[in-house]
Amino acid sequence: MSAIDTLPPLRQVIATHGLSAKKALGQNFLLDLNLTAKIARQAGDLTGCDVLEVGPGPGGLTRGLLAEGARRVLAVERDARCLPALAEIAEAYPGRLSVIEGDALKVDVLAHLAPPVRIVSNLPYNVGTELLVRWLTPEVWPPFWQSLTLMFQREVAERIVAAPGDKAYGRLSILAQWRCDARIVMDLPPEAFTPPPKVRSAVVHLTQRDAPRAPADPAVLSRVVAAAFGQRRKMLRASLRGLAPDIETRISAAGLDPTARAETVSIEGFCALARELAG
Ligand code: SAM
Protein backbone atom coordinates (compact mmCIF):
# COMPACT_ATOMS: atom_id res chain seq x y z
CA MET A 1 0.00 0.00 0.00
CA SER A 2 1.24 3.45 -0.81
CA ALA A 3 1.33 6.49 1.43
CA ILE A 4 1.14 9.14 -1.27
CA ASP A 5 -2.21 10.24 0.17
CA THR A 6 -4.79 9.25 2.76
CA LEU A 7 -7.35 7.89 0.31
CA PRO A 8 -8.13 4.16 0.19
CA PRO A 9 -5.95 1.80 -1.92
CA LEU A 10 -7.09 1.57 -5.54
CA ARG A 11 -8.16 -2.08 -5.31
CA GLN A 12 -10.58 -1.03 -2.59
CA VAL A 13 -11.79 1.94 -4.68
CA ILE A 14 -12.46 -0.38 -7.60
CA ALA A 15 -14.35 -2.85 -5.41
CA THR A 16 -16.37 -0.13 -3.65
CA HIS A 17 -17.47 1.51 -6.91
CA GLY A 18 -17.81 -1.66 -9.01
CA LEU A 19 -15.27 -0.53 -11.61
CA SER A 20 -14.73 -3.76 -13.48
CA ALA A 21 -12.59 -2.91 -16.52
CA LYS A 22 -14.35 -2.47 -19.87
CA LYS A 23 -12.30 -3.48 -22.88
CA ALA A 24 -14.28 -1.25 -25.23
CA LEU A 25 -13.11 1.80 -23.25
CA GLY A 26 -9.46 0.70 -23.29
CA GLN A 27 -9.54 0.25 -19.51
CA ASN A 28 -6.23 -1.09 -18.20
CA PHE A 29 -5.81 0.47 -14.79
CA LEU A 30 -2.65 1.31 -12.88
CA LEU A 31 -3.17 0.38 -9.25
CA ASP A 32 0.31 0.97 -7.82
CA LEU A 33 0.34 4.53 -6.53
CA ASN A 34 4.13 4.62 -6.31
CA LEU A 35 4.17 3.87 -10.03
CA THR A 36 1.60 6.54 -10.85
CA ALA A 37 3.56 9.10 -8.79
CA LYS A 38 6.67 8.10 -10.73
CA ILE A 39 4.85 8.69 -14.04
CA ALA A 40 3.68 12.08 -12.74
CA ARG A 41 7.30 12.98 -11.94
CA GLN A 42 8.31 12.29 -15.56
CA ALA A 43 6.20 15.32 -16.54
CA GLY A 44 8.60 17.69 -14.77
CA ASP A 45 7.71 20.25 -12.13
CA LEU A 46 3.93 20.29 -11.84
CA THR A 47 3.68 22.95 -9.16
CA GLY A 48 2.18 26.05 -10.69
CA CYS A 49 0.81 24.05 -13.66
CA ASP A 50 -2.66 23.03 -14.73
CA VAL A 51 -2.61 19.40 -15.83
CA LEU A 52 -5.00 17.91 -18.38
CA GLU A 53 -5.56 14.20 -17.82
CA VAL A 54 -7.58 12.18 -20.31
CA GLY A 55 -9.15 9.03 -18.92
CA PRO A 56 -8.52 9.15 -15.16
CA GLY A 57 -10.51 5.96 -14.57
CA PRO A 58 -10.42 5.15 -10.82
CA GLY A 59 -7.86 7.94 -10.38
CA GLY A 60 -4.48 6.31 -9.79
CA LEU A 61 -2.56 8.71 -12.01
CA THR A 62 -4.79 11.60 -10.91
CA ARG A 63 -3.71 10.99 -7.32
CA GLY A 64 -0.08 10.84 -8.44
CA LEU A 65 -0.43 14.19 -10.22
CA LEU A 66 -2.05 15.86 -7.22
CA ALA A 67 0.41 14.35 -4.74
CA GLU A 68 3.26 15.62 -6.94
CA GLY A 69 1.92 19.15 -6.56
CA ALA A 70 -0.12 19.94 -9.69
CA ARG A 71 -1.85 23.30 -9.17
CA ARG A 72 -5.02 21.89 -10.73
CA VAL A 73 -5.96 18.73 -12.60
CA LEU A 74 -8.68 18.77 -15.24
CA ALA A 75 -9.72 15.19 -15.90
CA VAL A 76 -11.92 14.11 -18.83
CA GLU A 77 -13.50 10.70 -18.35
CA ARG A 78 -16.01 8.97 -20.57
CA ASP A 79 -17.10 6.29 -18.10
CA ALA A 80 -19.67 7.71 -15.68
CA ARG A 81 -19.06 4.79 -13.29
CA CYS A 82 -15.71 6.43 -12.36
CA LEU A 83 -17.22 9.74 -11.25
CA PRO A 84 -17.94 8.86 -7.58
CA ALA A 85 -14.37 7.60 -7.10
CA LEU A 86 -13.03 10.81 -8.67
CA ALA A 87 -15.35 12.90 -6.45
CA GLU A 88 -13.64 11.37 -3.41
CA ILE A 89 -10.26 12.50 -4.74
CA ALA A 90 -11.63 15.99 -5.41
CA GLU A 91 -12.78 16.13 -1.81
CA ALA A 92 -9.33 15.12 -0.53
CA TYR A 93 -7.67 17.86 -2.64
CA PRO A 94 -10.11 20.79 -2.29
CA GLY A 95 -10.31 23.05 -5.33
CA ARG A 96 -7.62 21.17 -7.24
CA LEU A 97 -9.49 18.52 -9.25
CA SER A 98 -12.22 19.18 -11.81
CA VAL A 99 -13.78 16.32 -13.73
CA ILE A 100 -15.63 16.56 -17.01
CA GLU A 101 -17.68 13.55 -18.01
CA GLY A 102 -17.40 13.09 -21.75
CA ASP A 103 -15.46 11.98 -24.79
CA ALA A 104 -12.03 13.64 -24.89
CA LEU A 105 -12.31 13.81 -28.68
CA LYS A 106 -15.36 16.05 -28.34
CA VAL A 107 -14.87 18.05 -25.14
CA ASP A 108 -13.44 21.58 -25.49
CA VAL A 109 -10.96 21.73 -22.62
CA LEU A 110 -9.40 25.10 -23.39
CA ALA A 111 -11.99 27.14 -21.51
CA HIS A 112 -11.16 25.16 -18.35
CA LEU A 113 -7.37 25.49 -18.36
CA ALA A 114 -4.98 28.28 -17.43
CA PRO A 115 -1.36 28.35 -18.60
CA PRO A 116 1.10 26.83 -18.09
CA VAL A 117 -0.55 23.53 -19.02
CA ARG A 118 0.97 20.07 -19.08
CA ILE A 119 -0.87 17.04 -20.44
CA VAL A 120 -0.27 13.78 -18.58
CA SER A 121 -2.34 10.68 -19.35
CA ASN A 122 -2.46 6.93 -19.45
CA LEU A 123 -4.38 7.13 -22.69
CA PRO A 124 -7.11 4.76 -23.80
CA TYR A 125 -5.46 2.86 -26.67
CA ASN A 126 -8.41 3.34 -29.02
CA VAL A 127 -8.12 7.15 -29.11
CA GLY A 128 -4.51 7.73 -28.01
CA THR A 129 -2.93 8.33 -31.41
CA GLU A 130 -5.78 10.55 -32.58
CA LEU A 131 -5.47 12.75 -29.49
CA LEU A 132 -1.69 12.98 -29.91
CA VAL A 133 -2.06 14.03 -33.55
CA ARG A 134 -4.57 16.71 -32.56
CA TRP A 135 -2.30 18.05 -29.82
CA LEU A 136 0.62 18.16 -32.27
CA THR A 137 -1.32 19.92 -35.04
CA PRO A 138 -3.12 22.91 -33.49
CA GLU A 139 -4.18 25.78 -35.74
CA VAL A 140 -1.53 27.99 -34.16
CA TRP A 141 1.87 27.09 -32.77
CA PRO A 142 2.95 27.23 -29.93
CA PRO A 143 0.10 25.03 -28.67
CA PHE A 144 -1.79 25.49 -25.39
CA TRP A 145 0.37 22.85 -23.68
CA GLN A 146 3.95 22.97 -22.54
CA SER A 147 4.63 19.23 -22.46
CA LEU A 148 2.94 15.91 -23.13
CA THR A 149 3.66 12.88 -20.95
CA LEU A 150 1.67 10.01 -22.35
CA MET A 151 1.40 6.26 -21.99
CA PHE A 152 1.11 4.33 -25.26
CA GLN A 153 1.54 0.79 -26.45
CA ARG A 154 5.31 0.35 -26.79
CA GLU A 155 4.97 0.01 -30.57
CA VAL A 156 3.30 3.43 -30.86
CA ALA A 157 5.89 4.98 -28.51
CA GLU A 158 8.63 3.65 -30.79
CA ARG A 159 6.99 5.23 -33.82
CA ILE A 160 6.87 8.59 -32.04
CA VAL A 161 10.59 8.66 -31.16
CA ALA A 162 12.01 6.81 -34.21
CA ALA A 163 14.93 8.23 -36.21
CA PRO A 164 15.44 8.01 -40.01
CA GLY A 165 16.43 4.47 -40.94
CA ASP A 166 14.57 2.91 -37.97
CA LYS A 167 11.86 0.43 -38.86
CA ALA A 168 9.32 2.47 -36.91
CA TYR A 169 10.20 5.81 -38.60
CA GLY A 170 7.21 7.36 -40.33
CA ARG A 171 4.61 10.11 -40.33
CA LEU A 172 4.10 10.03 -36.58
CA SER A 173 7.87 10.37 -35.93
CA ILE A 174 8.05 13.45 -38.17
CA LEU A 175 4.89 15.00 -36.81
CA ALA A 176 6.15 14.53 -33.24
CA GLN A 177 9.78 15.52 -33.72
CA TRP A 178 9.48 18.42 -36.14
CA ARG A 179 8.50 20.89 -33.40
CA CYS A 180 9.09 18.80 -30.26
CA ASP A 181 11.77 16.80 -28.55
CA ALA A 182 10.40 13.33 -27.85
CA ARG A 183 11.82 10.51 -25.78
CA ILE A 184 10.67 7.34 -24.08
CA VAL A 185 11.04 7.88 -20.33
CA MET A 186 9.50 4.68 -18.91
CA ASP A 187 8.85 1.16 -20.04
CA LEU A 188 6.05 -0.85 -18.43
CA PRO A 189 5.34 -4.57 -18.64
CA PRO A 190 1.74 -5.82 -19.02
CA GLU A 191 1.68 -6.88 -15.33
CA ALA A 192 1.81 -3.22 -14.27
CA PHE A 193 -1.86 -2.93 -15.33
CA THR A 194 -5.15 -4.46 -14.21
CA PRO A 195 -6.18 -6.26 -16.32
CA PRO A 196 -2.83 -6.74 -18.09
CA PRO A 197 -2.93 -5.77 -21.79
CA LYS A 198 -1.41 -8.10 -24.39
CA VAL A 199 1.47 -5.74 -25.17
CA ARG A 200 4.17 -3.75 -23.38
CA SER A 201 3.59 -0.05 -22.78
CA ALA A 202 5.84 2.98 -22.61
CA VAL A 203 5.62 6.57 -21.44
CA VAL A 204 6.70 9.20 -23.97
CA HIS A 205 7.61 12.72 -22.89
CA LEU A 206 7.35 15.47 -25.51
CA THR A 207 8.40 19.06 -24.99
CA GLN A 208 8.07 21.96 -27.41
CA ARG A 209 11.28 22.95 -29.12
CA ASP A 210 12.19 26.66 -29.12
CA ALA A 211 12.12 26.48 -32.92
CA PRO A 212 11.10 23.75 -35.36
CA ARG A 213 13.92 21.48 -36.58
CA ALA A 214 13.66 23.32 -39.92
CA PRO A 215 11.19 25.84 -41.35
CA ALA A 216 8.24 24.57 -43.39
CA ASP A 217 4.57 25.27 -43.96
CA PRO A 218 2.74 22.69 -41.79
CA ALA A 219 0.11 21.90 -44.43
CA VAL A 220 2.67 21.40 -47.23
CA LEU A 221 4.94 19.34 -44.99
CA SER A 222 2.00 17.18 -43.99
CA ARG A 223 1.09 16.58 -47.67
CA VAL A 224 4.67 15.68 -48.61
CA VAL A 225 5.12 13.31 -45.69
CA ALA A 226 1.72 11.66 -46.25
CA ALA A 227 2.53 11.04 -49.92
CA ALA A 228 6.07 9.81 -49.20
CA PHE A 229 5.00 7.31 -46.53
CA GLY A 230 1.77 6.38 -48.30
CA GLN A 231 3.99 4.28 -50.55
CA ARG A 232 7.01 3.87 -48.32
CA ARG A 233 8.72 1.20 -50.39
CA LYS A 234 8.72 3.35 -53.52
CA MET A 235 11.42 5.83 -54.41
CA LEU A 236 10.58 9.46 -53.67
CA ARG A 237 10.31 10.34 -57.37
CA ALA A 238 7.51 7.75 -57.70
CA SER A 239 5.67 8.24 -54.41
CA LEU A 240 5.66 12.05 -54.77
CA ARG A 241 4.78 12.10 -58.48
CA GLY A 242 1.33 13.56 -57.82
CA LEU A 243 2.70 16.63 -56.01
CA ALA A 244 4.32 18.45 -58.94
CA PRO A 245 4.90 17.79 -62.66
CA ASP A 246 8.66 18.34 -62.29
CA ILE A 247 8.94 16.46 -58.99
CA GLU A 248 12.33 14.86 -59.73
CA THR A 249 13.92 18.31 -60.28
CA ARG A 250 12.27 19.63 -57.13
CA ILE A 251 13.51 16.72 -55.04
CA SER A 252 17.06 17.33 -56.28
CA ALA A 253 16.72 21.08 -55.69
CA ALA A 254 15.83 20.29 -52.07
CA GLY A 255 19.15 18.45 -51.77
CA LEU A 256 17.55 14.98 -51.73
CA ASP A 257 18.13 11.93 -53.89
CA PRO A 258 15.02 11.23 -56.06
CA THR A 259 15.76 7.50 -55.77
CA ALA A 260 15.82 7.59 -51.93
CA ARG A 261 12.98 5.99 -49.97
CA ALA A 262 10.92 7.90 -47.40
CA GLU A 263 12.22 5.97 -44.39
CA THR A 264 15.77 7.27 -44.95
CA VAL A 265 14.88 10.97 -45.32
CA SER A 266 15.48 13.23 -42.31
CA ILE A 267 12.91 15.69 -40.99
CA GLU A 268 15.13 18.52 -42.26
CA GLY A 269 15.06 16.86 -45.70
CA PHE A 270 11.26 16.70 -45.76
CA CYS A 271 11.14 20.36 -44.65
CA ALA A 272 13.50 21.37 -47.48
CA LEU A 273 11.26 19.59 -49.95
CA ALA A 274 8.13 21.21 -48.47
CA ARG A 275 9.78 24.64 -48.88
CA GLU A 276 10.76 23.82 -52.43
CA LEU A 277 7.21 22.76 -53.30
CA ALA A 278 5.63 25.72 -51.48
CA GLY A 279 7.93 28.12 -53.35
N1 SAM B 1 -5.72 6.73 -15.85
C1 SAM B 1 -6.24 5.45 -15.39
C2 SAM B 1 -5.09 4.59 -14.92
O1 SAM B 1 -3.96 4.92 -15.28
O2 SAM B 1 -5.34 3.62 -14.21
C3 SAM B 1 -7.05 4.73 -16.47
C4 SAM B 1 -6.33 4.54 -17.78
S1 SAM B 1 -7.22 3.53 -18.92
C5 SAM B 1 -5.89 2.99 -19.95
C6 SAM B 1 -8.03 4.67 -20.03
C7 SAM B 1 -9.20 5.48 -19.44
O3 SAM B 1 -9.72 6.32 -20.47
C8 SAM B 1 -10.36 4.68 -18.94
O4 SAM B 1 -10.76 5.15 -17.67
C9 SAM B 1 -11.49 4.93 -19.96
O5 SAM B 1 -12.78 4.87 -19.41
C10 SAM B 1 -11.16 6.31 -20.43
N2 SAM B 1 -11.60 6.62 -21.79
C11 SAM B 1 -11.75 5.80 -22.86
N3 SAM B 1 -12.12 6.46 -23.95
C12 SAM B 1 -12.21 7.78 -23.58
C13 SAM B 1 -12.56 8.97 -24.27
N4 SAM B 1 -12.87 8.96 -25.58
N5 SAM B 1 -12.55 10.13 -23.59
C14 SAM B 1 -12.23 10.16 -22.27
N6 SAM B 1 -11.90 9.05 -21.57
C15 SAM B 1 -11.90 7.88 -22.20
XYZ file of C-alpha atoms and ligand atoms in Angstrom:
306
model
C 0.000 0.000 0.000
C 1.239 3.452 -0.806
C 1.326 6.487 1.428
C 1.145 9.141 -1.272
C -2.206 10.240 0.171
C -4.786 9.255 2.763
C -7.347 7.892 0.313
C -8.130 4.158 0.193
C -5.953 1.802 -1.918
C -7.091 1.569 -5.539
C -8.163 -2.079 -5.308
C -10.583 -1.026 -2.585
C -11.788 1.941 -4.678
C -12.461 -0.375 -7.602
C -14.346 -2.851 -5.408
C -16.375 -0.130 -3.648
C -17.469 1.507 -6.906
C -17.806 -1.662 -9.011
C -15.271 -0.530 -11.606
C -14.735 -3.764 -13.485
C -12.589 -2.909 -16.523
C -14.349 -2.470 -19.869
C -12.301 -3.476 -22.878
C -14.283 -1.249 -25.234
C -13.108 1.801 -23.254
C -9.465 0.696 -23.287
C -9.538 0.246 -19.512
C -6.234 -1.094 -18.195
C -5.814 0.468 -14.787
C -2.649 1.314 -12.882
C -3.175 0.376 -9.248
C 0.309 0.967 -7.817
C 0.339 4.532 -6.527
C 4.128 4.617 -6.312
C 4.175 3.871 -10.026
C 1.600 6.543 -10.846
C 3.558 9.103 -8.786
C 6.673 8.095 -10.731
C 4.846 8.689 -14.038
C 3.675 12.081 -12.740
C 7.304 12.984 -11.942
C 8.309 12.290 -15.565
C 6.196 15.317 -16.539
C 8.596 17.695 -14.772
C 7.708 20.245 -12.132
C 3.929 20.290 -11.839
C 3.676 22.954 -9.161
C 2.176 26.053 -10.689
C 0.808 24.048 -13.656
C -2.661 23.026 -14.733
C -2.609 19.397 -15.826
C -5.000 17.913 -18.378
C -5.556 14.196 -17.818
C -7.581 12.184 -20.309
C -9.149 9.028 -18.918
C -8.516 9.155 -15.158
C -10.507 5.958 -14.565
C -10.419 5.152 -10.820
C -7.862 7.944 -10.382
C -4.483 6.306 -9.788
C -2.565 8.711 -12.008
C -4.795 11.600 -10.910
C -3.714 10.986 -7.320
C -0.084 10.839 -8.437
C -0.426 14.187 -10.219
C -2.051 15.859 -7.221
C 0.409 14.348 -4.739
C 3.258 15.620 -6.944
C 1.918 19.149 -6.562
C -0.125 19.943 -9.688
C -1.853 23.300 -9.170
C -5.022 21.890 -10.734
C -5.958 18.733 -12.605
C -8.675 18.770 -15.244
C -9.718 15.189 -15.902
C -11.921 14.113 -18.826
C -13.501 10.700 -18.354
C -16.008 8.968 -20.566
C -17.098 6.286 -18.104
C -19.672 7.715 -15.681
C -19.058 4.787 -13.290
C -15.707 6.430 -12.365
C -17.215 9.743 -11.251
C -17.944 8.857 -7.583
C -14.365 7.604 -7.096
C -13.034 10.811 -8.672
C -15.350 12.897 -6.454
C -13.642 11.369 -3.406
C -10.264 12.498 -4.739
C -11.632 15.992 -5.409
C -12.778 16.125 -1.807
C -9.330 15.121 -0.532
C -7.675 17.857 -2.640
C -10.108 20.794 -2.293
C -10.313 23.054 -5.333
C -7.622 21.170 -7.243
C -9.492 18.518 -9.245
C -12.224 19.180 -11.812
C -13.777 16.324 -13.725
C -15.626 16.565 -17.014
C -17.679 13.546 -18.009
C -17.398 13.090 -21.755
C -15.461 11.983 -24.789
C -12.029 13.639 -24.890
C -12.312 13.813 -28.685
C -15.356 16.053 -28.337
C -14.873 18.049 -25.136
C -13.444 21.577 -25.488
C -10.964 21.728 -22.623
C -9.397 25.096 -23.387
C -11.986 27.136 -21.509
C -11.164 25.159 -18.354
C -7.374 25.485 -18.363
C -4.982 28.284 -17.426
C -1.362 28.347 -18.598
C 1.104 26.828 -18.086
C -0.552 23.532 -19.020
C 0.975 20.074 -19.080
C -0.865 17.037 -20.436
C -0.270 13.780 -18.580
C -2.340 10.685 -19.352
C -2.456 6.933 -19.447
C -4.382 7.132 -22.693
C -7.113 4.763 -23.804
C -5.460 2.864 -26.672
C -8.406 3.344 -29.019
C -8.121 7.154 -29.113
C -4.514 7.732 -28.007
C -2.927 8.334 -31.412
C -5.780 10.546 -32.577
C -5.474 12.747 -29.486
C -1.694 12.983 -29.907
C -2.056 14.028 -33.551
C -4.574 16.706 -32.560
C -2.297 18.052 -29.821
C 0.617 18.158 -32.275
C -1.323 19.919 -35.043
C -3.121 22.909 -33.494
C -4.177 25.779 -35.742
C -1.534 27.993 -34.159
C 1.867 27.093 -32.766
C 2.950 27.225 -29.934
C 0.099 25.032 -28.670
C -1.790 25.486 -25.389
C 0.369 22.846 -23.681
C 3.955 22.974 -22.539
C 4.631 19.232 -22.460
C 2.935 15.910 -23.134
C 3.658 12.882 -20.946
C 1.672 10.009 -22.351
C 1.399 6.264 -21.992
C 1.113 4.329 -25.257
C 1.541 0.794 -26.453
C 5.311 0.351 -26.789
C 4.971 0.007 -30.566
C 3.298 3.433 -30.857
C 5.895 4.980 -28.512
C 8.633 3.649 -30.792
C 6.994 5.231 -33.823
C 6.871 8.592 -32.042
C 10.591 8.663 -31.157
C 12.010 6.806 -34.207
C 14.929 8.234 -36.206
C 15.440 8.007 -40.012
C 16.432 4.465 -40.945
C 14.569 2.913 -37.972
C 11.859 0.427 -38.864
C 9.322 2.471 -36.909
C 10.201 5.812 -38.599
C 7.207 7.362 -40.331
C 4.607 10.108 -40.327
C 4.099 10.028 -36.578
C 7.865 10.373 -35.933
C 8.050 13.448 -38.168
C 4.890 14.998 -36.805
C 6.146 14.535 -33.242
C 9.775 15.515 -33.716
C 9.476 18.421 -36.135
C 8.497 20.885 -33.405
C 9.090 18.797 -30.257
C 11.770 16.803 -28.550
C 10.398 13.331 -27.846
C 11.820 10.507 -25.780
C 10.671 7.338 -24.075
C 11.039 7.877 -20.332
C 9.505 4.677 -18.914
C 8.854 1.156 -20.042
C 6.053 -0.851 -18.425
C 5.339 -4.568 -18.639
C 1.740 -5.819 -19.022
C 1.682 -6.883 -15.335
C 1.811 -3.219 -14.274
C -1.859 -2.926 -15.333
C -5.152 -4.460 -14.205
C -6.185 -6.255 -16.319
C -2.830 -6.739 -18.089
C -2.935 -5.770 -21.786
C -1.409 -8.096 -24.395
C 1.467 -5.739 -25.171
C 4.167 -3.747 -23.384
C 3.591 -0.054 -22.777
C 5.839 2.983 -22.609
C 5.616 6.568 -21.442
C 6.696 9.199 -23.965
C 7.611 12.720 -22.888
C 7.353 15.468 -25.511
C 8.398 19.062 -24.992
C 8.068 21.963 -27.405
C 11.284 22.955 -29.117
C 12.186 26.662 -29.120
C 12.121 26.483 -32.915
C 11.103 23.749 -35.361
C 13.917 21.484 -36.577
C 13.656 23.318 -39.919
C 11.186 25.837 -41.348
C 8.239 24.571 -43.392
C 4.573 25.269 -43.960
C 2.741 22.693 -41.786
C 0.109 21.897 -44.433
C 2.673 21.402 -47.234
C 4.941 19.339 -44.985
C 2.003 17.181 -43.993
C 1.089 16.580 -47.674
C 4.669 15.678 -48.611
C 5.118 13.309 -45.686
C 1.722 11.657 -46.253
C 2.527 11.041 -49.922
C 6.066 9.813 -49.197
C 5.003 7.313 -46.527
C 1.770 6.385 -48.298
C 3.988 4.280 -50.550
C 7.005 3.872 -48.319
C 8.723 1.195 -50.390
C 8.724 3.353 -53.519
C 11.423 5.834 -54.412
C 10.576 9.465 -53.671
C 10.313 10.339 -57.367
C 7.512 7.754 -57.698
C 5.672 8.237 -54.411
C 5.664 12.051 -54.772
C 4.781 12.102 -58.476
C 1.326 13.558 -57.818
C 2.698 16.629 -56.011
C 4.322 18.450 -58.941
C 4.901 17.787 -62.655
C 8.662 18.344 -62.285
C 8.939 16.463 -58.990
C 12.326 14.862 -59.731
C 13.922 18.306 -60.280
C 12.268 19.635 -57.128
C 13.514 16.717 -55.038
C 17.062 17.329 -56.280
C 16.720 21.082 -55.691
C 15.830 20.287 -52.069
C 19.146 18.450 -51.774
C 17.554 14.978 -51.732
C 18.130 11.929 -53.891
C 15.023 11.228 -56.058
C 15.755 7.498 -55.770
C 15.820 7.594 -51.928
C 12.981 5.989 -49.966
C 10.917 7.897 -47.402
C 12.221 5.967 -44.394
C 15.768 7.274 -44.953
C 14.878 10.969 -45.319
C 15.479 13.234 -42.311
C 12.906 15.693 -40.991
C 15.128 18.517 -42.257
C 15.063 16.862 -45.701
C 11.265 16.703 -45.757
C 11.141 20.358 -44.653
C 13.503 21.374 -47.478
C 11.262 19.591 -49.947
C 8.130 21.205 -48.472
C 9.779 24.641 -48.879
C 10.758 23.820 -52.434
C 7.209 22.763 -53.303
C 5.626 25.719 -51.485
C 7.927 28.116 -53.351
N -5.725 6.730 -15.852
C -6.242 5.449 -15.392
C -5.086 4.593 -14.922
O -3.956 4.917 -15.283
O -5.339 3.624 -14.214
C -7.050 4.731 -16.471
C -6.332 4.540 -17.784
S -7.224 3.526 -18.923
C -5.886 2.988 -19.946
C -8.027 4.668 -20.027
C -9.198 5.476 -19.443
O -9.715 6.324 -20.467
C -10.363 4.682 -18.936
O -10.760 5.153 -17.671
C -11.491 4.927 -19.957
O -12.781 4.870 -19.412
C -11.158 6.313 -20.430
N -11.605 6.624 -21.795
C -11.755 5.797 -22.860
N -12.118 6.465 -23.953
C -12.214 7.777 -23.583
C -12.561 8.970 -24.271
N -12.869 8.959 -25.580
N -12.550 10.135 -23.593
C -12.231 10.163 -22.266
N -11.898 9.050 -21.570
C -11.897 7.884 -22.202
